[in-house]
Amino acid sequence: MTESSTGNGQETREVVLVVDDEEMVLTSINSFLTLETDYEVVTFTDPQQALDYLGDHEADLVISDFFMPQMDGITFLGKVRDLRPETTRILLTGYSDKENAIKAINEVGLFQYIEKPWDNDHLRIVLRNGLEKQKLTRTLQQKVEEINRAYSDLQGIQQEILKTFA
């Protein structure tokens, strides 16, 4: 995965935030991603602490466990969407509960869900694709903003021409 530029010549790594109430799951994902990718991995066992973190920090992708005692993954990812709408959201579930996964896709704009136990190669592909989607979405938003600015400038020029010849 390529690193993104901060605009000041420095390169930054994509940030993957993982929330799961099981420390072993966090350790496993963190170890795998640290060894096999260039992503910066941030982990939390408490979804509220993760939301507090996202209040002050950006994350490119968030992975959340589905069943957690403090807050379920769909609720958590919905709050992530409200706080950071551009962040790609993935649900990690120990149950092959297709109904709740579909609910999450529709309700919180879930990119994908991954079942436990996960396959590391599949996880890496899903993360790479999720991060690529996020980059493309940001690029598209920037291009739309550029077009809107150019259109606004053009309207201003048109008004000046009309004033001049009126």
Tab-separated table of C-alpha atoms in Angstrom, residues 26-163:
chain	number	residue	atom	x	y	z
A	26	LEU	CA	-6.460	-7.084	19.319
A	27	THR	CA	-3.018	-8.576	19.881
A	28	SER	CA	-3.435	-10.971	16.972
A	29	ILE	CA	-4.618	-8.323	14.484
A	30	ASN	CA	-2.072	-5.785	15.710
A	31	SER	CA	0.810	-8.269	15.417
A	32	PHE	CA	-0.243	-9.395	11.953
A	33	LEU	CA	-0.706	-5.854	10.597
A	34	THR	CA	2.498	-4.599	12.204
A	35	LEU	CA	4.524	-7.439	10.669
A	36	GLU	CA	2.814	-7.611	7.279
A	37	THR	CA	1.825	-4.024	6.428
A	38	ASP	CA	2.959	-0.427	6.806
A	39	TYR	CA	-0.266	0.590	8.569
A	40	GLU	CA	-0.220	2.379	11.881
A	41	VAL	CA	-2.430	0.243	14.134
A	42	VAL	CA	-4.328	1.695	17.094
A	43	THR	CA	-6.313	-0.671	19.326
A	44	PHE	CA	-8.999	-0.283	21.994
A	45	THR	CA	-10.972	-2.721	24.139
A	46	ASP	CA	-13.522	0.001	24.980
A	47	PRO	CA	-15.576	1.498	22.123
A	48	GLN	CA	-16.147	4.763	23.999
A	49	GLN	CA	-12.402	5.269	24.388
A	50	ALA	CA	-12.040	4.651	20.648
A	51	LEU	CA	-14.694	7.305	19.934
A	52	ASP	CA	-12.881	9.726	22.240
A	53	TYR	CA	-9.685	9.021	20.301
A	54	LEU	CA	-11.470	9.647	16.980
A	55	GLY	CA	-12.646	12.987	18.304
A	56	ASP	CA	-9.043	14.188	18.213
A	57	HIS	CA	-7.389	11.885	15.652
A	58	GLU	CA	-8.186	10.665	12.175
A	59	ALA	CA	-8.333	7.017	11.200
A	60	ASP	CA	-8.467	5.798	7.628
A	61	LEU	CA	-10.187	2.533	8.498
A	62	VAL	CA	-11.986	1.203	11.583
A	63	ILE	CA	-12.539	-2.459	12.396
A	64	SER	CA	-15.025	-3.198	15.152
A	65	ASP	CA	-16.121	-6.375	16.856
A	66	PHE	CA	-19.865	-6.982	16.605
A	67	PHE	CA	-20.636	-8.189	20.138
A	68	MET	CA	-19.048	-6.108	22.905
A	69	PRO	CA	-20.447	-5.557	26.407
A	70	GLN	CA	-20.159	-1.745	26.432
A	71	MET	CA	-21.623	-1.051	22.961
A	72	ASP	CA	-22.418	-3.283	19.995
A	73	GLY	CA	-20.382	-2.889	16.826
A	74	ILE	CA	-23.239	-1.520	14.702
A	75	THR	CA	-23.910	1.281	17.215
A	76	PHE	CA	-20.191	2.001	17.481
A	77	LEU	CA	-19.689	2.112	13.697
A	78	GLY	CA	-22.740	4.365	13.366
A	79	LYS	CA	-21.082	6.805	15.762
A	80	VAL	CA	-17.837	6.508	13.799
A	81	ARG	CA	-19.773	7.379	10.627
A	82	ASP	CA	-21.277	10.440	12.320
A	83	LEU	CA	-17.884	11.541	13.658
A	84	ARG	CA	-15.692	10.618	10.670
A	85	PRO	CA	-17.931	9.914	7.635
A	86	GLU	CA	-14.976	9.405	5.286
A	87	THR	CA	-13.526	6.576	7.403
A	88	THR	CA	-13.985	3.069	5.998
A	89	ARG	CA	-15.878	0.824	8.440
A	90	ILE	CA	-15.530	-2.961	8.797
A	91	LEU	CA	-17.442	-5.233	11.177
A	92	LEU	CA	-15.705	-8.231	12.742
A	93	THR	CA	-18.065	-10.901	13.972
A	94	GLY	CA	-17.695	-14.292	15.579
A	95	TYR	CA	-21.087	-15.313	14.324
A	96	SER	CA	-22.076	-15.815	10.725
A	97	ASP	CA	-25.110	-13.608	11.259
A	98	LYS	CA	-25.918	-12.425	7.746
A	99	GLU	CA	-29.006	-10.480	8.843
A	100	ASN	CA	-27.066	-8.224	11.216
A	101	ALA	CA	-24.262	-7.802	8.692
A	102	ILE	CA	-26.781	-6.652	6.075
A	103	LYS	CA	-28.351	-4.365	8.687
A	104	ALA	CA	-24.908	-2.884	9.357
A	105	ILE	CA	-24.214	-2.419	5.659
A	106	ASN	CA	-27.441	-0.489	5.272
A	107	GLU	CA	-27.455	1.396	8.589
A	108	VAL	CA	-23.859	2.449	9.055
A	109	GLY	CA	-22.441	2.308	5.537
A	110	LEU	CA	-20.383	-0.754	6.323
A	111	PHE	CA	-17.690	-1.477	3.739
A	112	GLN	CA	-17.552	-5.179	4.579
A	113	TYR	CA	-17.827	-7.668	7.394
A	114	ILE	CA	-15.290	-10.323	8.320
A	115	GLU	CA	-16.108	-13.480	10.253
A	116	LYS	CA	-13.994	-14.818	13.100
A	117	PRO	CA	-11.789	-16.708	12.794
A	118	TRP	CA	-10.494	-14.650	9.888
A	119	ASP	CA	-7.982	-15.588	7.238
A	120	ASN	CA	-5.008	-13.190	7.387
A	121	ASP	CA	-4.639	-13.006	3.596
A	122	HIS	CA	-8.341	-12.199	3.228
A	123	LEU	CA	-8.084	-9.591	6.009
A	124	ARG	CA	-5.134	-7.929	4.264
A	125	ILE	CA	-7.047	-7.786	0.947
A	126	VAL	CA	-10.184	-6.358	2.583
A	127	LEU	CA	-8.135	-3.694	4.376
A	128	ARG	CA	-6.215	-2.787	1.225
A	129	ASN	CA	-9.472	-2.484	-0.736
A	130	GLY	CA	-11.131	-0.493	2.051
A	131	LEU	CA	-8.232	1.925	2.236
A	132	GLU	CA	-8.181	2.282	-1.558
A	133	LYS	CA	-11.924	3.053	-1.521
A	134	GLN	CA	-11.326	5.668	1.149
A	135	LYS	CA	-8.534	7.308	-0.896
A	136	LEU	CA	-10.663	7.349	-4.024
A	137	THR	CA	-13.577	8.862	-2.109
A	138	ARG	CA	-11.351	11.627	-0.716
A	139	THR	CA	-9.917	12.326	-4.174
A	140	LEU	CA	-13.431	12.511	-5.623
A	141	GLN	CA	-14.515	14.919	-2.869
A	142	GLN	CA	-11.499	17.132	-3.576
A	143	LYS	CA	-12.273	17.165	-7.311
A	144	VAL	CA	-15.924	18.073	-6.663
A	145	GLU	CA	-14.787	20.929	-4.413
A	146	GLU	CA	-12.396	22.146	-7.140
A	147	ILE	CA	-15.188	22.059	-9.724
A	148	ASN	CA	-17.534	23.932	-7.372
A	149	ARG	CA	-14.886	26.618	-6.772
A	150	ALA	CA	-14.228	26.958	-10.507
A	151	TYR	CA	-17.966	27.189	-11.203
A	152	SER	CA	-18.345	29.863	-8.534
A	153	ASP	CA	-15.419	31.811	-10.009
A	154	LEU	CA	-16.965	31.498	-13.470
A	155	GLN	CA	-20.289	32.811	-12.198
A	156	GLY	CA	-18.485	35.791	-10.662
A	157	ILE	CA	-16.744	36.547	-13.954
A	158	GLN	CA	-20.057	36.235	-15.794
A	159	GLN	CA	-21.677	38.729	-13.390
A	160	GLU	CA	-18.800	41.184	-13.914
A	161	ILE	CA	-19.168	40.903	-17.709
A	162	LEU	CA	-22.901	41.478	-17.468
A	163	LYS	CA	-22.349	44.569	-15.273
